[in-house]
Coordinates of C-alpha atoms in Angstrom, one line a residue:
Chain A
X1 CA 101.9 65.9 102.1
X2 CA 104.5 65.0 100.0
X3 CA 107.5 67.7 98.9
X4 CA 108.7 66.4 95.4
X5 CA 111.7 67.8 93.9
X6 CA 113.4 67.7 90.7
X7 CA 116.5 68.7 89.2
X8 CA 117.7 71.6 91.7
X9 CA 120.0 73.2 90.5
X10 CA 120.9 76.4 92.7
X11 CA 124.6 78.6 93.2
X12 CA 125.8 81.5 94.9
X13 CA 126.9 84.1 92.6
X14 CA 129.2 81.7 90.5
X15 CA 129.4 79.1 92.6
X16 CA 127.6 76.0 91.9
X17 CA 126.1 74.8 95.3
X18 CA 123.7 72.0 94.2
X19 CA 124.2 70.3 90.7
X20 CA 120.7 69.2 89.9
X21 CA 119.4 66.9 92.9
X22 CA 115.9 65.2 92.8
X23 CA 114.0 63.3 95.1
X24 CA 110.5 63.2 97.3
X25 CA 110.0 63.7 100.6
X26 CA 106.6 61.9 102.1
X27 CA 103.7 62.7 104.6
X28 CA 105.2 62.1 108.4
X29 CA 108.2 60.9 107.9
X30 CA 111.8 61.8 109.6
X31 CA 114.6 62.8 106.9
X32 CA 118.3 63.2 108.0
X33 CA 119.7 64.8 105.2
X34 CA 123.8 65.0 105.8
X35 CA 126.9 65.4 104.2
X36 CA 130.1 67.3 104.6
X37 CA 130.5 71.2 104.8
X38 CA 129.3 73.1 102.0
X39 CA 127.9 70.3 100.7
X40 CA 124.3 71.6 99.9
X41 CA 122.5 70.6 102.3
X42 CA 121.0 74.1 104.1
X43 CA 120.8 75.1 100.5
X44 CA 118.3 72.6 99.4
X45 CA 116.1 73.1 102.3
X46 CA 116.1 76.7 101.9
X47 CA 114.5 75.9 98.4
X48 CA 111.9 73.7 99.9
X49 CA 110.4 76.4 101.5
X50 CA 111.4 78.8 99.1
X51 CA 113.9 81.2 101.2
X52 CA 116.5 80.7 98.0
X53 CA 115.0 80.2 94.5
X54 CA 116.5 77.8 92.4
X55 CA 117.9 78.9 89.2
X56 CA 116.6 75.6 87.6
X57 CA 114.2 72.8 88.6
X58 CA 110.8 72.2 90.0
X59 CA 109.4 72.2 93.8
X60 CA 106.1 70.8 94.1
X61 CA 104.0 70.5 97.0
X62 CA 101.6 67.4 96.4
X63 CA 102.2 68.4 93.3
X64 CA 101.9 72.3 93.1
X65 CA 104.9 74.0 92.1
X66 CA 105.2 76.1 95.2
X67 CA 105.9 79.0 92.9
X68 CA 101.6 79.0 92.3
X69 CA 102.0 79.2 96.2
X70 CA 101.2 82.2 97.6
X71 CA 104.3 83.1 100.2
X72 CA 101.6 82.8 103.3
X73 CA 99.7 80.0 102.0
X74 CA 103.3 78.1 101.4
X75 CA 104.4 79.4 105.3
X76 CA 100.9 77.3 106.7
X77 CA 102.3 74.3 105.1
X78 CA 105.8 74.2 105.4
X79 CA 107.7 75.7 108.3
X80 CA 111.5 76.4 108.7
X81 CA 114.0 76.8 112.2
X82 CA 117.2 78.2 110.7
X83 CA 120.3 77.8 112.3
X84 CA 120.8 80.0 115.6
X85 CA 121.7 83.7 114.2
X86 CA 122.7 86.5 116.7
X87 CA 120.2 87.7 119.1
X88 CA 119.6 91.8 118.5
X89 CA 116.2 92.7 120.4
X90 CA 115.0 89.8 121.7
X91 CA 111.6 89.1 122.0
X92 CA 110.0 87.1 124.7
X93 CA 109.3 83.3 124.8
X94 CA 105.5 84.0 124.0
X95 CA 105.7 86.9 121.7
X96 CA 108.6 84.8 119.5
X97 CA 106.1 81.4 119.4
X98 CA 103.5 83.3 118.3
X99 CA 105.6 84.6 115.6
X100 CA 104.7 81.1 114.5
X101 CA 100.6 83.1 113.8
X102 CA 102.0 84.8 111.2
X103 CA 100.6 83.4 108.2
X104 CA 97.0 82.4 109.8
X105 CA 96.3 86.2 111.3
X106 CA 95.5 89.6 109.6
X107 CA 96.7 92.3 111.1
X108 CA 97.5 91.0 114.9
X109 CA 97.0 86.8 116.6
X110 CA 93.9 87.2 118.6
X111 CA 92.7 85.0 120.9
X112 CA 92.1 81.9 120.0
X113 CA 96.3 82.4 118.2
X114 CA 97.3 83.0 121.6
X115 CA 95.5 79.6 123.2
X116 CA 97.0 77.4 120.6
X117 CA 100.4 79.2 121.7
X118 CA 99.6 78.7 124.8
X119 CA 99.0 75.5 124.8
X120 CA 102.1 74.3 122.5
X121 CA 104.4 76.3 125.2
X122 CA 102.9 73.7 127.4
X123 CA 103.7 70.7 125.4
X124 CA 107.1 72.0 125.3
X125 CA 107.5 72.0 128.9
X126 CA 108.1 76.1 128.4
X127 CA 106.2 77.2 130.6
X128 CA 108.4 78.0 133.1
X129 CA 110.3 81.0 130.5
X130 CA 107.3 81.9 129.3
X131 CA 107.5 85.7 129.8
X132 CA 111.8 85.1 129.8
X133 CA 114.2 87.1 126.9
X134 CA 115.1 84.8 124.6
X135 CA 118.7 86.3 125.4
X136 CA 117.8 84.7 128.7
X137 CA 117.4 81.1 128.0
X138 CA 119.9 78.5 127.2
X139 CA 121.1 77.1 123.8
X140 CA 118.7 73.7 124.3
X141 CA 115.5 76.4 125.8
X142 CA 115.8 78.4 123.0
X143 CA 116.4 75.4 120.0
X144 CA 113.2 74.6 121.2
X145 CA 111.3 77.7 121.2
X146 CA 112.2 77.9 117.8
X147 CA 110.4 74.4 117.0
X148 CA 107.3 75.8 119.5
X149 CA 107.3 78.9 117.0
X150 CA 107.7 76.5 114.0
X151 CA 104.9 74.3 114.9
X152 CA 102.3 77.5 115.8
X153 CA 102.3 77.3 111.9
X154 CA 100.3 74.3 112.1
X155 CA 102.6 72.9 109.1
X156 CA 102.8 69.9 107.6
X157 CA 106.3 69.5 106.9
X158 CA 108.9 71.1 109.2
X159 CA 112.7 72.1 107.9
X160 CA 115.5 72.4 110.4
X161 CA 118.5 73.6 109.8
X162 CA 121.6 71.8 112.7
X163 CA 118.8 72.5 115.3
X164 CA 121.5 70.6 117.3
X165 CA 124.9 72.3 116.0
X166 CA 125.7 74.6 119.4
X167 CA 124.0 72.1 122.0
X168 CA 125.8 69.5 124.7
X169 CA 124.8 66.8 124.3
X170 CA 121.5 66.6 126.7
X171 CA 120.4 69.4 124.5
X172 CA 121.0 66.8 121.5
X173 CA 119.2 64.2 122.1
X174 CA 116.6 66.4 123.5
X175 CA 116.1 68.0 120.4
X176 CA 116.0 65.1 118.9
X177 CA 113.4 63.5 120.8
X178 CA 111.3 66.1 120.0
X179 CA 111.5 66.1 116.8
X180 CA 111.2 62.3 116.7
X181 CA 107.8 63.0 119.3
X182 CA 106.3 65.4 117.0
X183 CA 107.1 63.4 113.9
X184 CA 105.0 60.4 115.2
X185 CA 102.0 62.6 116.9
X186 CA 101.4 64.9 115.0
X187 CA 102.5 63.8 111.7
X188 CA 104.6 66.4 110.6
X189 CA 107.7 65.6 108.0
X190 CA 110.7 65.9 109.2
X191 CA 113.4 67.1 107.4
X192 CA 117.0 68.1 109.3
X193 CA 120.3 68.7 108.0
X194 CA 122.4 67.3 110.6
X195 CA 125.7 66.5 111.2
X196 CA 126.0 64.2 113.6
X197 CA 125.8 60.4 112.1
X198 CA 124.9 58.9 115.7
X199 CA 122.0 61.2 116.6
X200 CA 120.5 60.8 112.6
X201 CA 120.1 57.1 113.2
X202 CA 119.0 57.3 116.1
X203 CA 116.1 58.9 116.0
X204 CA 115.5 59.7 111.9
X205 CA 113.7 56.6 109.3
X206 CA 115.1 58.4 106.2
X207 CA 118.1 59.6 104.9
X208 CA 119.9 61.4 102.6
X209 CA 123.4 61.1 102.0
X210 CA 124.6 65.1 99.7
X211 CA 127.8 65.7 98.3
X212 CA 129.3 68.4 96.1
X213 CA 126.1 69.4 95.4
X214 CA 124.8 65.9 94.6
X215 CA 122.4 63.1 96.8
X216 CA 124.7 60.2 96.2
X217 CA 122.4 58.0 98.4
X218 CA 118.8 58.2 100.0
X219 CA 116.7 55.4 101.9
X220 CA 116.6 53.9 105.7
X221 CA 118.9 53.1 107.7
X222 CA 120.9 50.7 104.9
X223 CA 122.6 53.7 103.3
X224 CA 124.2 54.5 106.9
X225 CA 127.0 52.3 106.0
X226 CA 130.9 52.0 105.9
X227 CA 131.1 52.1 102.0
X228 CA 128.6 55.5 101.6
X229 CA 130.3 57.3 104.7
X230 CA 133.7 57.1 103.1
X231 CA 132.6 58.3 100.3
X232 CA 131.0 61.5 102.2
X233 CA 133.8 62.3 104.2
X234 CA 136.8 60.3 102.9
X235 CA 137.4 59.0 106.5
X236 CA 137.2 55.2 107.3
X237 CA 134.4 54.2 110.0
X238 CA 133.4 51.5 111.3
X239 CA 129.7 50.8 111.9
X240 CA 128.9 48.9 115.3
X241 CA 125.6 47.6 115.9
X242 CA 124.7 47.6 119.8
X243 CA 120.9 46.3 120.6
X244 CA 118.5 48.0 117.9
X245 CA 121.4 51.2 117.8
X246 CA 123.9 51.3 114.8
X247 CA 127.0 53.4 115.7
X248 CA 129.3 54.9 113.2
X249 CA 133.3 55.6 114.4
X250 CA 135.8 56.9 113.0
X251 CA 139.1 54.0 112.8
Chain B
X1 CA 97.6 106.6 129.8
X2 CA 100.3 108.5 131.9
X3 CA 102.7 108.9 128.7
X4 CA 99.3 110.8 127.4
X5 CA 98.5 113.1 130.6
X6 CA 102.5 114.0 130.8
X7 CA 102.1 115.3 127.0
X8 CA 98.8 117.3 127.8
X9 CA 100.5 118.8 130.3
X10 CA 104.2 119.5 129.1
X11 CA 102.2 120.8 126.0
X12 CA 100.4 123.2 127.9
X13 CA 103.8 124.6 129.3
X14 CA 104.9 125.1 126.0
X15 CA 101.8 127.3 125.1
X16 CA 102.2 129.2 127.9
X17 CA 105.5 129.3 129.0
X18 CA 107.0 132.4 127.8
X19 CA 108.3 136.3 127.6
X20 CA 104.9 137.6 127.0
X21 CA 102.5 136.7 129.7
X22 CA 100.6 134.3 128.3
X23 CA 99.5 131.8 131.3
X24 CA 97.0 129.3 131.4
X25 CA 94.2 131.1 132.0
X26 CA 94.0 133.0 129.0
X27 CA 93.5 129.9 126.5
X28 CA 90.1 129.5 126.6
X29 CA 89.5 132.6 126.1
X30 CA 91.4 132.3 123.6
X31 CA 90.3 129.6 122.3
X32 CA 86.9 130.6 122.4
X33 CA 88.0 133.7 120.4
X34 CA 88.2 136.4 122.8
X35 CA 91.5 138.1 124.0
X36 CA 93.8 140.7 122.5
X37 CA 95.7 140.1 119.3
X38 CA 98.5 140.2 119.8
X39 CA 97.8 137.3 122.8
X40 CA 95.9 135.7 120.0
X41 CA 99.1 135.5 117.4
X42 CA 101.7 134.5 119.9
X43 CA 99.1 131.4 120.9
X44 CA 98.0 130.7 117.1
X45 CA 101.3 131.3 114.9
X46 CA 104.0 131.1 117.5
X47 CA 103.6 128.9 120.1
X48 CA 100.8 126.7 119.2
X49 CA 103.1 125.7 115.3
X50 CA 106.1 125.7 117.8
X51 CA 104.4 122.7 120.2
X52 CA 102.7 120.4 117.6
X53 CA 106.2 120.6 115.4
X54 CA 107.6 119.3 118.7
X55 CA 104.8 116.4 119.1
X56 CA 105.3 115.6 115.1
X57 CA 108.8 115.6 115.0
X58 CA 109.6 113.3 118.1
X59 CA 106.7 111.2 116.6
X60 CA 108.5 110.7 113.0
X61 CA 112.1 111.0 114.7
X62 CA 111.9 108.2 117.3
X63 CA 109.5 106.2 115.4
X64 CA 111.3 106.5 112.1
X65 CA 114.5 105.4 114.3
X66 CA 112.5 102.3 115.6
X67 CA 111.4 100.3 112.7
X68 CA 115.2 101.3 110.9
X69 CA 116.4 99.9 113.7
X70 CA 114.4 96.8 113.2
X71 CA 114.4 96.5 109.6
X72 CA 118.6 96.0 109.3
X73 CA 118.5 94.9 113.2
X74 CA 121.1 97.1 114.4
X75 CA 120.9 98.9 117.4
X76 CA 122.6 102.1 116.0
X77 CA 120.3 102.4 113.2
X78 CA 118.4 105.6 112.6
X79 CA 118.0 107.8 108.9
X80 CA 120.4 109.8 110.0
X81 CA 122.7 106.5 110.0
X82 CA 122.2 105.9 106.9
X83 CA 123.4 109.1 105.6
X84 CA 120.1 111.2 105.7
X85 CA 121.2 114.2 107.7
X86 CA 124.0 114.5 105.8
X87 CA 122.8 114.6 102.6
X88 CA 119.8 117.0 103.5
X89 CA 122.5 119.7 105.4
X90 CA 124.4 119.2 102.0
X91 CA 121.0 119.7 100.4
X92 CA 120.4 122.9 102.6
X93 CA 124.1 124.6 101.9
X94 CA 124.1 124.2 98.5
X95 CA 120.7 126.0 97.6
X96 CA 122.0 128.7 100.5
X97 CA 125.5 128.8 98.5
X98 CA 124.2 128.9 94.7
X99 CA 121.1 130.7 95.9
X100 CA 123.7 133.5 97.2
X101 CA 125.4 133.1 94.0
X102 CA 122.4 133.9 91.6
X103 CA 121.1 137.0 94.1
X104 CA 125.5 138.3 93.3
X105 CA 124.9 138.0 89.8
X106 CA 121.7 139.4 89.4
X107 CA 119.6 136.4 88.3
X108 CA 116.5 135.0 90.5
X109 CA 116.4 138.3 92.8
X110 CA 113.0 137.5 94.1
X111 CA 114.9 133.5 95.1
X112 CA 117.4 134.9 97.7
X113 CA 115.1 134.9 100.4
X114 CA 112.8 132.1 99.8
X115 CA 113.7 129.7 102.5
X116 CA 110.9 127.0 100.4
X117 CA 114.0 126.2 98.1
X118 CA 116.5 125.6 101.0
X119 CA 113.6 123.1 102.3
X120 CA 112.9 121.4 99.2
X121 CA 117.0 120.8 98.1
X122 CA 117.1 119.6 101.9
X123 CA 114.5 117.4 101.4
X124 CA 115.4 116.2 97.7
X125 CA 119.6 115.5 98.8
X126 CA 117.8 113.2 102.0
X127 CA 115.8 110.9 100.3
X128 CA 118.2 110.9 96.9
X129 CA 120.6 109.4 99.5
X130 CA 117.7 107.3 100.8
X131 CA 117.1 105.8 97.5
X132 CA 120.6 105.3 96.9
X133 CA 120.8 103.3 99.5
X134 CA 118.1 101.6 99.0
X135 CA 118.7 101.0 95.3
X136 CA 122.2 100.0 96.1
X137 CA 121.3 97.9 99.2
X138 CA 118.9 96.0 96.6
X139 CA 121.6 95.6 93.8
X140 CA 123.9 94.2 96.5
X141 CA 120.8 91.8 98.0
X142 CA 119.6 94.1 100.9
X143 CA 121.2 93.1 103.7
X144 CA 121.2 95.2 106.6
X145 CA 125.2 95.1 106.8
X146 CA 125.2 96.9 103.0
X147 CA 123.0 99.3 104.4
X148 CA 124.8 100.2 107.6
X149 CA 128.1 100.6 105.3
X150 CA 126.4 102.8 102.2
X151 CA 124.9 104.6 104.8
X152 CA 128.4 105.8 106.7
X153 CA 130.1 106.0 103.3
X154 CA 127.2 108.7 102.0
X155 CA 127.7 110.4 104.7
X156 CA 130.7 111.0 105.0
X157 CA 130.8 112.4 101.6
X158 CA 127.8 114.4 101.5
X159 CA 130.0 115.3 105.2
X160 CA 132.5 116.6 102.5
X161 CA 130.6 118.0 100.2
X162 CA 128.7 120.4 102.9
X163 CA 132.8 121.1 104.4
X164 CA 133.6 122.2 99.9
X165 CA 130.4 124.1 100.2
X166 CA 131.6 126.1 104.0
X167 CA 134.6 126.3 102.0
X168 CA 133.3 128.1 99.5
X169 CA 130.8 130.2 101.1
X170 CA 130.7 134.1 102.1
X171 CA 130.1 135.1 106.2
X172 CA 126.4 135.4 105.2
X173 CA 126.0 132.2 103.7
X174 CA 128.4 130.4 106.1
X175 CA 126.4 131.7 109.0
X176 CA 123.0 130.8 107.4
X177 CA 124.4 127.1 106.7
X178 CA 125.6 126.7 110.3
X179 CA 122.3 127.7 111.9
X180 CA 120.6 125.4 109.5
X181 CA 122.7 123.2 110.8
X182 CA 120.7 123.3 114.1
X183 CA 117.8 122.0 114.2
X184 CA 115.6 124.6 115.9
X185 CA 111.4 124.3 116.4
X186 CA 111.3 128.5 116.0
X187 CA 111.3 128.0 112.5
X188 CA 107.5 125.7 112.7
X189 CA 104.4 127.0 110.8
X190 CA 101.3 126.2 110.7
X191 CA 101.6 125.4 107.2
X192 CA 105.2 123.7 107.6
X193 CA 103.3 121.6 110.7
X194 CA 100.6 120.4 108.7
X195 CA 102.7 119.7 105.7
X196 CA 104.3 117.4 108.1
X197 CA 101.0 115.7 109.9
X198 CA 100.2 114.7 106.5
X199 CA 103.2 112.8 106.2
X200 CA 103.0 111.1 109.0
X201 CA 99.8 109.7 109.6
X202 CA 99.9 108.2 106.8
X203 CA 103.4 106.6 107.9
X204 CA 102.3 105.7 111.3
X205 CA 99.6 104.0 109.8
X206 CA 102.0 102.0 107.9
X207 CA 104.0 101.2 110.7
X208 CA 101.1 100.3 113.2
X209 CA 100.1 98.1 110.3
X210 CA 103.0 96.3 110.0
X211 CA 104.1 95.6 113.7
X212 CA 103.8 91.5 113.8
X213 CA 105.1 91.7 110.4
X214 CA 108.1 93.9 111.8
X215 CA 108.4 91.8 114.6
X216 CA 108.9 88.7 112.6
X217 CA 111.8 90.5 110.9
X218 CA 113.8 89.4 115.2
X219 CA 114.2 86.7 114.1
X220 CA 116.1 86.9 110.8
X221 CA 115.8 87.3 107.9
X222 CA 115.2 83.2 106.2
X223 CA 113.3 83.0 109.4
X224 CA 110.5 85.9 108.1
X225 CA 110.8 84.5 104.6
X226 CA 109.4 81.6 105.8
X227 CA 106.7 83.1 107.8
X228 CA 105.5 84.2 104.9
X229 CA 106.5 87.7 105.3
X230 CA 108.5 89.5 101.9
X231 CA 111.3 90.6 103.3
X232 CA 113.8 92.7 101.1
X233 CA 109.7 94.6 100.2
X234 CA 109.0 95.2 103.5
X235 CA 112.7 96.1 104.8
X236 CA 113.2 99.0 101.4
X237 CA 108.8 99.8 102.1
X238 CA 109.7 100.6 105.8
X239 CA 113.4 102.0 105.0
X240 CA 111.7 104.3 102.3
X241 CA 108.5 105.4 104.7
X242 CA 110.9 106.1 107.8
X243 CA 113.4 108.3 105.5
X244 CA 110.4 110.5 103.9
X245 CA 108.9 111.4 107.7
X246 CA 112.8 112.1 108.8
X247 CA 113.7 113.7 105.8
X248 CA 110.6 116.0 106.3
X249 CA 111.3 117.0 109.7
X250 CA 114.7 117.7 109.1
X251 CA 113.7 119.8 105.9
X252 CA 111.8 122.5 107.7
X253 CA 113.4 122.0 111.2
X254 CA 117.2 121.0 110.8
X255 CA 118.9 118.9 112.5
X256 CA 117.8 117.3 115.7
X257 CA 120.0 114.8 116.9
X258 CA 119.8 111.6 119.0
X259 CA 115.8 111.6 119.5
X260 CA 115.8 108.6 116.5
X261 CA 118.7 107.2 118.1
X262 CA 117.6 106.8 121.9
X263 CA 114.2 107.0 122.3
X264 CA 113.8 103.7 120.8
X265 CA 116.3 102.3 123.0
X266 CA 114.8 103.7 126.1
X267 CA 111.1 102.4 124.9
X268 CA 112.5 98.7 124.7
X269 CA 114.1 99.3 128.5
X270 CA 110.7 100.5 129.6
X271 CA 108.3 98.3 127.2
X272 CA 110.2 95.7 125.7
X273 CA 110.6 94.4 122.8
X274 CA 107.1 93.8 121.1
X275 CA 107.1 95.9 118.3
X276 CA 103.8 96.9 118.5
X277 CA 104.7 98.4 122.3
X278 CA 108.2 99.5 121.0
X279 CA 106.4 101.6 117.7
X280 CA 104.0 103.3 120.1
X281 CA 105.6 103.9 123.0
X282 CA 108.5 105.4 120.8
X283 CA 106.3 107.5 118.9
X284 CA 105.0 108.6 123.2
X285 CA 108.4 109.3 124.4
X286 CA 109.2 110.8 121.5
X287 CA 107.1 113.9 121.3
X288 CA 107.5 114.1 125.6
X289 CA 111.2 113.7 125.3
X290 CA 111.5 117.1 122.0
X291 CA 108.8 118.8 123.5
X292 CA 110.1 118.5 127.2
X293 CA 113.7 119.4 125.3
X294 CA 112.5 122.0 123.1
X295 CA 111.0 123.7 126.5
X296 CA 114.3 123.7 128.5
X297 CA 115.9 125.2 124.7
X298 CA 113.0 128.1 125.3
X299 CA 114.0 128.9 129.4
X300 CA 117.3 127.9 130.0
X301 CA 119.0 131.2 129.1
X302 CA 115.9 133.2 128.5
X303 CA 114.9 135.3 126.9
X304 CA 117.7 133.9 124.2
X305 CA 116.2 130.7 122.9
X306 CA 118.9 127.8 122.0
X307 CA 118.0 125.1 119.0
X308 CA 116.4 122.3 120.6
X309 CA 118.9 120.2 118.1
X310 CA 121.5 121.6 120.4
X311 CA 119.4 120.3 124.0
X312 CA 118.5 117.1 122.5
X313 CA 122.2 116.6 121.6
X314 CA 123.5 117.8 124.9
X315 CA 120.9 115.2 126.4
X316 CA 121.2 112.3 124.8
X317 CA 125.2 111.8 124.0
X318 CA 125.8 111.3 127.3
X319 CA 122.8 109.4 128.1
X320 CA 123.6 106.9 124.9
X321 CA 127.1 106.0 126.6
X322 CA 125.2 106.0 129.8
X323 CA 123.3 103.0 127.4
X324 CA 126.4 101.8 126.3
X325 CA 128.4 101.4 129.3
X326 CA 125.6 99.8 131.0
X327 CA 125.1 97.5 128.3
X328 CA 128.3 96.3 128.4
X329 CA 128.9 96.2 131.9
X330 CA 125.9 93.6 132.1
X331 CA 127.4 91.7 129.3

């Protein structure tokens, strides 16, 4: 499934956030959207899932405008993992993942939905936590639960808003590894907003660089270079290669 | 199942406890149309509407509290927190004072003793407050924080307006206003309980139909939206429906405090956070709690019957404090 967005403009009140961004997200790829705070990365992925509505521009899924797709139908194609928010009434892990079946069921989920959710929980190594409330599990486990819930939607595209931001190194790697597996094994397009350039270059294969509401570069690993990073963050960096990996270090 | 059995037992207790000498043994014959007329009147026109009113009000208040807590993602949510009770109280006080003024000046004498005008005014002001809050929240983007803030502001405003009504009222009107403030199931009749039933059945059907949708709100608005939910519409219809149930209850029986606030929390402790269980559990526990509270209200200083609203406040306030401190301790 290809997401194509053209000339997207969005503002919160009087504050313009996106200034006419355009691009194509092709099927089965792992995209990382990087850029400084407040540059419109999160806003862009929320627009792509119709959570926010752009003031101008078009977003199409395989050539069909998302405005013409019913919310429930869109939810069968595109899933979204939000930044971790405060949990007020914590559901258990199973019930949280089961929420992902919402677009596929009428009133309440049935046996088929429960079986699918059990399988996903098993695949993501969450079986031991299945009856635990989500406020009783670690940040990394919670992030896996959110991804499991998104996978229960059986989407073609998975959008994630800073899935590693509140995690320690071990869980950051675990979550990114999981996303890579999902991308490769299930052929789901992954689009993640991420701050850590080294994690991004290690796992993602396509990059979108944003600054002040505009896309300044996009492409493969070659776009993560000293010049672009300096333009993005106004900081001198050095790109170091080690084996097949490249690392970005501040000078 | 246990809840239903306890509810049945409490209902029988509610029908038979009292000063008339009516016992459980009399009920079958009265149901078959036998027995004396006085006992029949007591059973079918006093005790039965009162028990039914306790059950229905308990269901309405606690389920309304539960769903509002979910949609505004705030444990302190309830139609009362959104200003409904303060607005209804003002509506009743305004009607009492205006009717008193009209009677003093020879206007609309026939309306002087009409309790329905007071009920209608309480209902209209309660719903007007809800429409004001939901309209304001919609205008400002319908965030849960906006709803709570607007509720606090409007509660203060209507509280002041009620104080003004009390200040300008005479002794009789003041007594009527104070009496109305305490929720009292003694005002139950077959007519108003039937009306309540007609409002509650479709409302509960709406909540139960939307249990899975309401559960998605626990994951946050953005995730719920990405799951295909029209979040603003669900929130608005839920708040309006819950407020309707509460407004009808408050308009008929007055303010019965704490039921909508504590019962959902007790339910969540007992059955977890799945909305299907929270809603059905709140309905059962709310009915049980109000029925038991009303039996206590009728018996604790018998033959004097005290308003059930006082009992629920006495039980509810310390219990809520206990829940609060327990939660802090747990953290």
